[in-house]
Amino acid sequence: MKPNTTVWIDAELSLGLIDRVRRVNALRHAVPDCGAMVTFDGMVRPSSKEGESIEALILDHHPEMTAPSIERIAHDGAARFDVQGISVAHRSGRLLPGDMIVFVAVASAHRRAAFECADYLMDRLKTDAVFWKREQGGFGERWIEPTSADKKDRERWYEETAGH
Amino acid sequence: MKPNTTVWIDAELSLGLIDRVRRVNALRHAVPDCGAMVTFDGMVRPSSKEGESIEALILDHHPEMTAPSIERIAHDGAARFDVQGISVAHRSGRLLPGDMIVFVAVASAHRRAAFECADYLMDRLKTDAVFWKREQGGFGERWIEPTSADKKDRERWYEETAGH
Amino acid sequence: MRLGFYGRISTTYGNDIDVPAVSAGLSIAELRRELARRSGYEDILDPIYRAAVNNVIVTEDHHVREGDRVDFLSPLSGG
Amino acid sequence: MRLGFYGRISTTYGNDIDVPAVSAGLSIAELRRELARRSGYEDILDPIYRAAVNNVIVTEDHHVREGDRVDFLSPLSGG
């Protein structure tokens, strides 16, 4: 299925703002002959699942395990789909509503592979990237853990869990 | 399934270059509270299906029917998926390899709706947007018509054909 | 009567032609046969080329009227 | 021995603690019980908090060695 060609990969743990324009331009520059590019931006929403106002989202990471977990997910996507380039950046730190948490871009010859790979990368990042997040607001602070929907999404792909 | 809320829509027939950065910024500005955004870029590839080098891709449009067909596809996406904003631009005219043919961006609260809506919009644009395209190269000029794969993709959504 | 041709079919008949003395009242099917007879090219008889009257796709039994704009559209290929 | 705690479990034990005089050679399961006994908090007995030794996830029967870095990780939540 998947041809044995080199895939351009840029996977990053971002401690500051993610620059989506720079990342898109770098990907397009790296694979100028691609016919399709799919991107995903994930942003901090202004309210919680319960509808309360959110002041900040705090993402914690592990000093040694987090960056390799992002790289591994990107490489797994490259191995699984017929794509030409993958760009992944995931924030850590204190984020405000509207700030970008995660950015994924995938370039390929044909659109189906780019759509599926971006979808896959997001499902993996939600459950297998080494982050912990909590939201702060008038209610105080609470940890957010993967929902059953996130786990169902993840199971569509039948992969090993990161770290095992 | 689909809540009855207003969806921000910007659908355009573009006779000049598509400015993806401007379009993304306009969408984010229009729906600042979205948690997810998916974009798709379609570019002219440098070679044909047969592997020959491509000099140009010419897109023809209809003076009256093309712009409404793009708008209708965007509105169909808005009616079908739980999304907050849709931006669609489709080029016409003479394009060179690497030039953008089509750009789609969808913003929503949750990622699944944005992925599915962008995928849907592209399948519809491939088969129902009122364009005709031909490629030019050393081989001369040839018309490109929808492939059986395009038609299969389109059939996943079971919609009326545009214009009927 | 002015006829427009879009996509592949325009390579046979041109983009836009004036067909004099086509009487209003012909159905699309009759118009196709008349065009094939006058031009000597039968491509237009293939229903893969859909007809639009005043920017709306119509069926073969639609009758054209004075002042209508009739277009024949090859299969679409956007994206 | 230094223990790290990440995510929800850090609210019980802190981010990073030094547990003196834990003898190398304990298994992860034994280390959990020792930590619960000393702290009075049993949260760490829940296997939902996975253990990593020197940045690699390990099973309950893994034995820690002198100088190992042991972390307990709450369920991950990226994206």
Short mmCIF file of N, CA, C and O in Angstrom, two decimals, chain A residues 20-21 24-25 28 32-46 49 98-100 108-112 114-115 118-120 122-123 126 149-150 153 156, chain B residues 20-21 24 28 32-46 49 98-100 108-112 114-115 118-120 122-123 126 149-150 153-154 156:
data_model
loop_
_atom_site.label_atom_id
_atom_site.label_comp_id
_atom_site.label_asym_id
_atom_site.label_seq_id
_atom_site.Cartn_x
_atom_site.Cartn_y
_atom_site.Cartn_z
N ARG A 20 1.82 29.18 12.51
CA ARG A 20 1.24 28.29 11.51
C ARG A 20 1.67 28.69 10.10
O ARG A 20 1.85 27.83 9.23
N VAL A 21 1.84 30.00 9.86
CA VAL A 21 2.22 30.45 8.51
C VAL A 21 3.63 29.95 8.18
O VAL A 21 3.89 29.41 7.09
N VAL A 24 3.46 26.15 7.54
CA VAL A 24 2.88 25.82 6.23
C VAL A 24 3.88 26.12 5.13
O VAL A 24 4.09 25.32 4.21
N ASN A 25 4.54 27.29 5.21
CA ASN A 25 5.50 27.66 4.18
C ASN A 25 6.68 26.68 4.14
O ASN A 25 7.15 26.31 3.07
N ARG A 28 5.42 23.44 2.44
CA ARG A 28 5.26 23.63 0.99
C ARG A 28 6.62 23.75 0.30
O ARG A 28 6.82 23.27 -0.81
N PRO A 32 7.45 20.82 -2.73
CA PRO A 32 6.78 21.76 -3.65
C PRO A 32 5.87 21.05 -4.66
O PRO A 32 4.96 21.70 -5.19
N ASP A 33 6.08 19.76 -4.90
CA ASP A 33 5.31 19.08 -5.93
C ASP A 33 4.05 18.41 -5.41
O ASP A 33 3.36 17.72 -6.16
N CYS A 34 3.73 18.61 -4.13
CA CYS A 34 2.52 17.96 -3.59
C CYS A 34 1.29 18.56 -4.25
O CYS A 34 1.27 19.73 -4.63
N GLY A 35 0.25 17.76 -4.39
CA GLY A 35 -0.99 18.26 -4.97
C GLY A 35 -2.02 18.63 -3.93
O GLY A 35 -3.02 19.27 -4.23
N ALA A 36 -1.79 18.19 -2.69
CA ALA A 36 -2.79 18.39 -1.64
C ALA A 36 -2.12 18.67 -0.31
O ALA A 36 -1.07 18.11 0.00
N MET A 37 -2.72 19.56 0.46
CA MET A 37 -2.25 19.79 1.83
C MET A 37 -3.46 19.95 2.74
O MET A 37 -4.38 20.70 2.42
N VAL A 38 -3.45 19.23 3.85
CA VAL A 38 -4.51 19.36 4.86
C VAL A 38 -3.85 19.87 6.14
O VAL A 38 -2.78 19.40 6.52
N THR A 39 -4.47 20.86 6.77
CA THR A 39 -3.96 21.33 8.06
C THR A 39 -5.04 21.23 9.11
O THR A 39 -6.24 21.25 8.81
N PHE A 40 -4.60 21.09 10.35
CA PHE A 40 -5.52 21.16 11.49
C PHE A 40 -4.96 22.10 12.53
O PHE A 40 -3.79 22.00 12.89
N ASP A 41 -5.79 23.01 13.02
CA ASP A 41 -5.46 23.88 14.15
C ASP A 41 -6.38 23.52 15.31
O ASP A 41 -7.60 23.48 15.14
N GLY A 42 -5.82 23.29 16.48
CA GLY A 42 -6.62 23.12 17.70
C GLY A 42 -6.40 24.32 18.61
O GLY A 42 -5.25 24.66 18.89
N MET A 43 -7.48 24.97 19.02
CA MET A 43 -7.38 26.19 19.84
C MET A 43 -8.04 25.99 21.21
O MET A 43 -8.93 25.15 21.36
N VAL A 44 -7.61 26.79 22.17
CA VAL A 44 -8.25 26.79 23.49
C VAL A 44 -9.63 27.42 23.33
O VAL A 44 -9.76 28.54 22.81
N ARG A 45 -10.67 26.70 23.76
CA ARG A 45 -12.03 27.26 23.70
C ARG A 45 -12.31 28.11 24.93
O ARG A 45 -11.74 27.87 25.99
N PRO A 46 -13.18 29.10 24.78
CA PRO A 46 -13.42 30.04 25.88
C PRO A 46 -14.30 29.48 27.00
O PRO A 46 -14.44 30.11 28.03
N LYS A 49 -16.54 22.17 29.08
CA LYS A 49 -17.62 21.26 28.66
C LYS A 49 -18.90 21.57 29.41
O LYS A 49 -19.99 21.37 28.88
N GLY A 98 -8.39 30.96 22.66
CA GLY A 98 -8.00 31.36 21.31
C GLY A 98 -6.59 30.97 20.94
O GLY A 98 -6.26 30.88 19.76
N ASP A 99 -5.73 30.71 21.94
CA ASP A 99 -4.35 30.30 21.63
C ASP A 99 -4.34 28.92 20.97
O ASP A 99 -5.19 28.07 21.26
N MET A 100 -3.35 28.71 20.13
CA MET A 100 -3.25 27.42 19.45
C MET A 100 -2.56 26.40 20.34
O MET A 100 -1.47 26.65 20.85
N SER A 108 0.54 15.71 0.45
CA SER A 108 0.57 14.44 -0.27
C SER A 108 0.24 14.70 -1.74
O SER A 108 -0.13 15.81 -2.11
N ALA A 109 0.38 13.65 -2.56
CA ALA A 109 0.03 13.79 -3.97
C ALA A 109 -1.49 13.89 -4.12
O ALA A 109 -1.98 14.72 -4.88
N HIS A 110 -2.23 13.06 -3.40
CA HIS A 110 -3.69 13.01 -3.54
C HIS A 110 -4.37 13.28 -2.20
O HIS A 110 -3.84 12.93 -1.15
N ARG A 111 -5.56 13.87 -2.26
CA ARG A 111 -6.14 14.44 -1.04
C ARG A 111 -6.53 13.42 0.01
O ARG A 111 -6.44 13.70 1.21
N ARG A 112 -6.95 12.22 -0.37
CA ARG A 112 -7.44 11.25 0.62
C ARG A 112 -6.36 10.94 1.66
O ARG A 112 -6.63 10.90 2.86
N ALA A 114 -3.83 12.75 2.64
CA ALA A 114 -3.57 13.90 3.52
C ALA A 114 -4.68 14.03 4.57
O ALA A 114 -4.40 14.27 5.75
N PHE A 115 -5.94 13.86 4.14
CA PHE A 115 -7.05 13.94 5.11
C PHE A 115 -6.91 12.84 6.17
O PHE A 115 -7.02 13.09 7.37
N ALA A 118 -3.87 13.40 8.60
CA ALA A 118 -4.08 14.50 9.57
C ALA A 118 -5.06 14.05 10.66
O ALA A 118 -4.84 14.32 11.86
N ASP A 119 -6.10 13.36 10.27
CA ASP A 119 -7.10 12.84 11.20
C ASP A 119 -6.44 11.85 12.18
O ASP A 119 -6.62 11.94 13.41
N TYR A 120 -5.63 10.95 11.63
CA TYR A 120 -4.89 9.98 12.45
C TYR A 120 -3.95 10.67 13.43
O TYR A 120 -3.92 10.35 14.63
N MET A 122 -4.09 13.62 14.72
CA MET A 122 -4.83 14.27 15.80
C MET A 122 -5.35 13.26 16.82
O MET A 122 -5.28 13.49 18.03
N ASP A 123 -5.88 12.13 16.33
CA ASP A 123 -6.37 11.11 17.26
C ASP A 123 -5.23 10.58 18.13
O ASP A 123 -5.39 10.40 19.35
N LYS A 126 -4.10 13.27 20.75
CA LYS A 126 -5.06 13.41 21.86
C LYS A 126 -4.83 12.39 22.96
O LYS A 126 -5.10 12.65 24.12
N ALA A 149 -14.89 9.50 23.91
CA ALA A 149 -14.90 9.79 22.47
C ALA A 149 -13.47 9.81 21.92
O ALA A 149 -13.19 9.26 20.85
N ASP A 150 -12.54 10.44 22.69
CA ASP A 150 -11.14 10.46 22.26
C ASP A 150 -10.60 9.04 22.14
O ASP A 150 -9.87 8.71 21.21
N ASP A 153 -12.02 7.34 19.08
CA ASP A 153 -11.34 7.84 17.88
C ASP A 153 -10.00 7.15 17.72
O ASP A 153 -9.63 6.71 16.63
N ARG A 156 -9.89 3.59 16.31
CA ARG A 156 -10.10 3.36 14.88
C ARG A 156 -8.82 2.91 14.19
O ARG A 156 -8.86 2.35 13.11
N ARG B 20 -4.41 32.35 0.92
CA ARG B 20 -4.84 31.44 1.99
C ARG B 20 -4.69 32.08 3.37
O ARG B 20 -5.49 31.83 4.26
N VAL B 21 -3.66 32.90 3.54
CA VAL B 21 -3.44 33.52 4.85
C VAL B 21 -4.58 34.48 5.17
O VAL B 21 -5.14 34.47 6.27
N VAL B 24 -7.75 32.38 5.97
CA VAL B 24 -7.70 31.77 7.32
C VAL B 24 -7.93 32.85 8.38
O VAL B 24 -8.71 32.65 9.33
N ARG B 28 -10.96 32.87 11.15
CA ARG B 28 -10.67 32.90 12.59
C ARG B 28 -11.26 34.15 13.25
O ARG B 28 -11.75 34.11 14.36
N PRO B 32 -14.11 33.47 16.38
CA PRO B 32 -12.95 33.43 17.27
C PRO B 32 -13.03 32.33 18.32
O PRO B 32 -12.01 31.90 18.85
N ASP B 33 -14.24 31.85 18.62
CA ASP B 33 -14.41 30.87 19.70
C ASP B 33 -14.33 29.43 19.23
O ASP B 33 -14.56 28.51 20.02
N CYS B 34 -14.03 29.20 17.95
CA CYS B 34 -13.97 27.82 17.46
C CYS B 34 -12.81 27.10 18.13
O CYS B 34 -11.79 27.71 18.47
N GLY B 35 -12.94 25.81 18.33
CA GLY B 35 -11.86 25.04 18.93
C GLY B 35 -11.03 24.30 17.90
O GLY B 35 -9.95 23.81 18.20
N ALA B 36 -11.55 24.23 16.66
CA ALA B 36 -10.90 23.42 15.64
C ALA B 36 -11.03 24.08 14.28
O ALA B 36 -12.05 24.67 13.96
N MET B 37 -9.98 23.98 13.48
CA MET B 37 -10.05 24.44 12.10
C MET B 37 -9.30 23.45 11.21
O MET B 37 -8.17 23.06 11.53
N VAL B 38 -9.95 23.04 10.12
CA VAL B 38 -9.31 22.18 9.14
C VAL B 38 -9.25 22.94 7.82
O VAL B 38 -10.23 23.59 7.44
N THR B 39 -8.10 22.91 7.17
CA THR B 39 -8.00 23.54 5.85
C THR B 39 -7.55 22.51 4.82
O THR B 39 -6.90 21.51 5.16
N PHE B 40 -7.92 22.76 3.58
CA PHE B 40 -7.42 21.96 2.46
C PHE B 40 -6.93 22.89 1.36
O PHE B 40 -7.64 23.82 0.98
N ASP B 41 -5.73 22.63 0.87
CA ASP B 41 -5.20 23.32 -0.31
C ASP B 41 -5.05 22.29 -1.42
O ASP B 41 -4.43 21.24 -1.20
N GLY B 42 -5.56 22.62 -2.61
CA GLY B 42 -5.32 21.78 -3.79
C GLY B 42 -4.44 22.55 -4.75
O GLY B 42 -4.74 23.69 -5.09
N MET B 43 -3.34 21.95 -5.17
CA MET B 43 -2.37 22.62 -6.04
C MET B 43 -2.23 21.90 -7.38
O MET B 43 -2.46 20.70 -7.48
N VAL B 44 -1.78 22.64 -8.38
CA VAL B 44 -1.47 22.04 -9.68
C VAL B 44 -0.21 21.20 -9.52
O VAL B 44 0.83 21.70 -9.06
N ARG B 45 -0.31 19.92 -9.88
CA ARG B 45 0.87 19.07 -9.80
C ARG B 45 1.74 19.21 -11.07
O ARG B 45 1.21 19.54 -12.13
N PRO B 46 3.04 18.97 -10.94
CA PRO B 46 3.94 19.22 -12.08
C PRO B 46 3.89 18.14 -13.14
O PRO B 46 4.48 18.30 -14.20
N LYS B 49 -1.22 12.35 -14.87
CA LYS B 49 -1.41 10.98 -14.38
C LYS B 49 -0.49 10.01 -15.11
O LYS B 49 -0.08 8.99 -14.56
N GLY B 98 2.18 24.12 -9.04
CA GLY B 98 2.36 24.72 -7.71
C GLY B 98 1.29 25.74 -7.36
O GLY B 98 1.08 26.03 -6.19
N ASP B 99 0.61 26.31 -8.36
CA ASP B 99 -0.46 27.28 -8.08
C ASP B 99 -1.63 26.60 -7.37
O ASP B 99 -1.92 25.42 -7.60
N MET B 100 -2.30 27.36 -6.53
CA MET B 100 -3.44 26.82 -5.80
C MET B 100 -4.69 26.83 -6.66
O MET B 100 -5.06 27.86 -7.20
N SER B 108 -14.95 24.79 13.59
CA SER B 108 -16.03 24.18 14.37
C SER B 108 -15.61 24.09 15.83
O SER B 108 -14.46 24.37 16.17
N ALA B 109 -16.55 23.69 16.68
CA ALA B 109 -16.21 23.53 18.10
C ALA B 109 -15.32 22.30 18.29
O ALA B 109 -14.34 22.33 19.02
N HIS B 110 -15.68 21.21 17.61
CA HIS B 110 -14.95 19.95 17.80
C HIS B 110 -14.39 19.45 16.47
O HIS B 110 -14.98 19.68 15.42
N ARG B 111 -13.27 18.74 16.54
CA ARG B 111 -12.52 18.48 15.32
C ARG B 111 -13.22 17.58 14.31
O ARG B 111 -13.05 17.76 13.10
N ARG B 112 -14.01 16.63 14.77
CA ARG B 112 -14.59 15.66 13.84
C ARG B 112 -15.45 16.36 12.77
O ARG B 112 -15.36 16.06 11.58
N ALA B 114 -15.25 19.41 11.65
CA ALA B 114 -14.43 20.19 10.71
C ALA B 114 -13.77 19.27 9.68
O ALA B 114 -13.74 19.57 8.48
N PHE B 115 -13.24 18.13 10.15
CA PHE B 115 -12.63 17.18 9.21
C PHE B 115 -13.65 16.67 8.20
O PHE B 115 -13.41 16.66 7.00
N ALA B 118 -14.82 19.45 5.67
CA ALA B 118 -13.80 19.80 4.66
C ALA B 118 -13.70 18.70 3.61
O ALA B 118 -13.61 18.96 2.40
N ASP B 119 -13.74 17.45 4.07
CA ASP B 119 -13.68 16.29 3.18
C ASP B 119 -14.88 16.30 2.22
O ASP B 119 -14.75 16.14 0.99
N TYR B 120 -16.06 16.55 2.79
CA TYR B 120 -17.30 16.65 2.00
C TYR B 120 -17.23 17.76 0.97
O TYR B 120 -17.55 17.57 -0.21
N MET B 122 -14.67 19.11 -0.44
CA MET B 122 -13.75 18.77 -1.54
C MET B 122 -14.36 17.76 -2.49
O MET B 122 -14.24 17.89 -3.71
N ASP B 123 -15.04 16.74 -1.95
CA ASP B 123 -15.67 15.75 -2.83
C ASP B 123 -16.73 16.42 -3.70
O ASP B 123 -16.84 16.12 -4.90
N LYS B 126 -15.11 18.66 -6.45
CA LYS B 126 -14.51 17.86 -7.53
C LYS B 126 -15.54 17.48 -8.59
O LYS B 126 -15.19 17.33 -9.76
N ALA B 149 -12.73 7.34 -9.22
CA ALA B 149 -12.45 7.55 -7.78
C ALA B 149 -13.16 8.80 -7.27
O ALA B 149 -13.74 8.80 -6.18
N ASP B 150 -13.14 9.87 -8.07
CA ASP B 150 -13.85 11.10 -7.68
C ASP B 150 -15.33 10.82 -7.51
O ASP B 150 -15.97 11.30 -6.58
N ASP B 153 -15.96 8.86 -4.36
CA ASP B 153 -15.85 9.76 -3.19
C ASP B 153 -17.15 10.54 -3.04
O ASP B 153 -17.69 10.67 -1.95
N ARG B 154 -17.65 11.06 -4.15
CA ARG B 154 -18.86 11.87 -4.15
C ARG B 154 -20.06 11.08 -3.63
O ARG B 154 -20.90 11.60 -2.90
N ARG B 156 -20.21 8.84 -1.47
CA ARG B 156 -20.24 8.62 -0.02
C ARG B 156 -21.28 9.50 0.67
O ARG B 156 -21.70 9.23 1.78
#
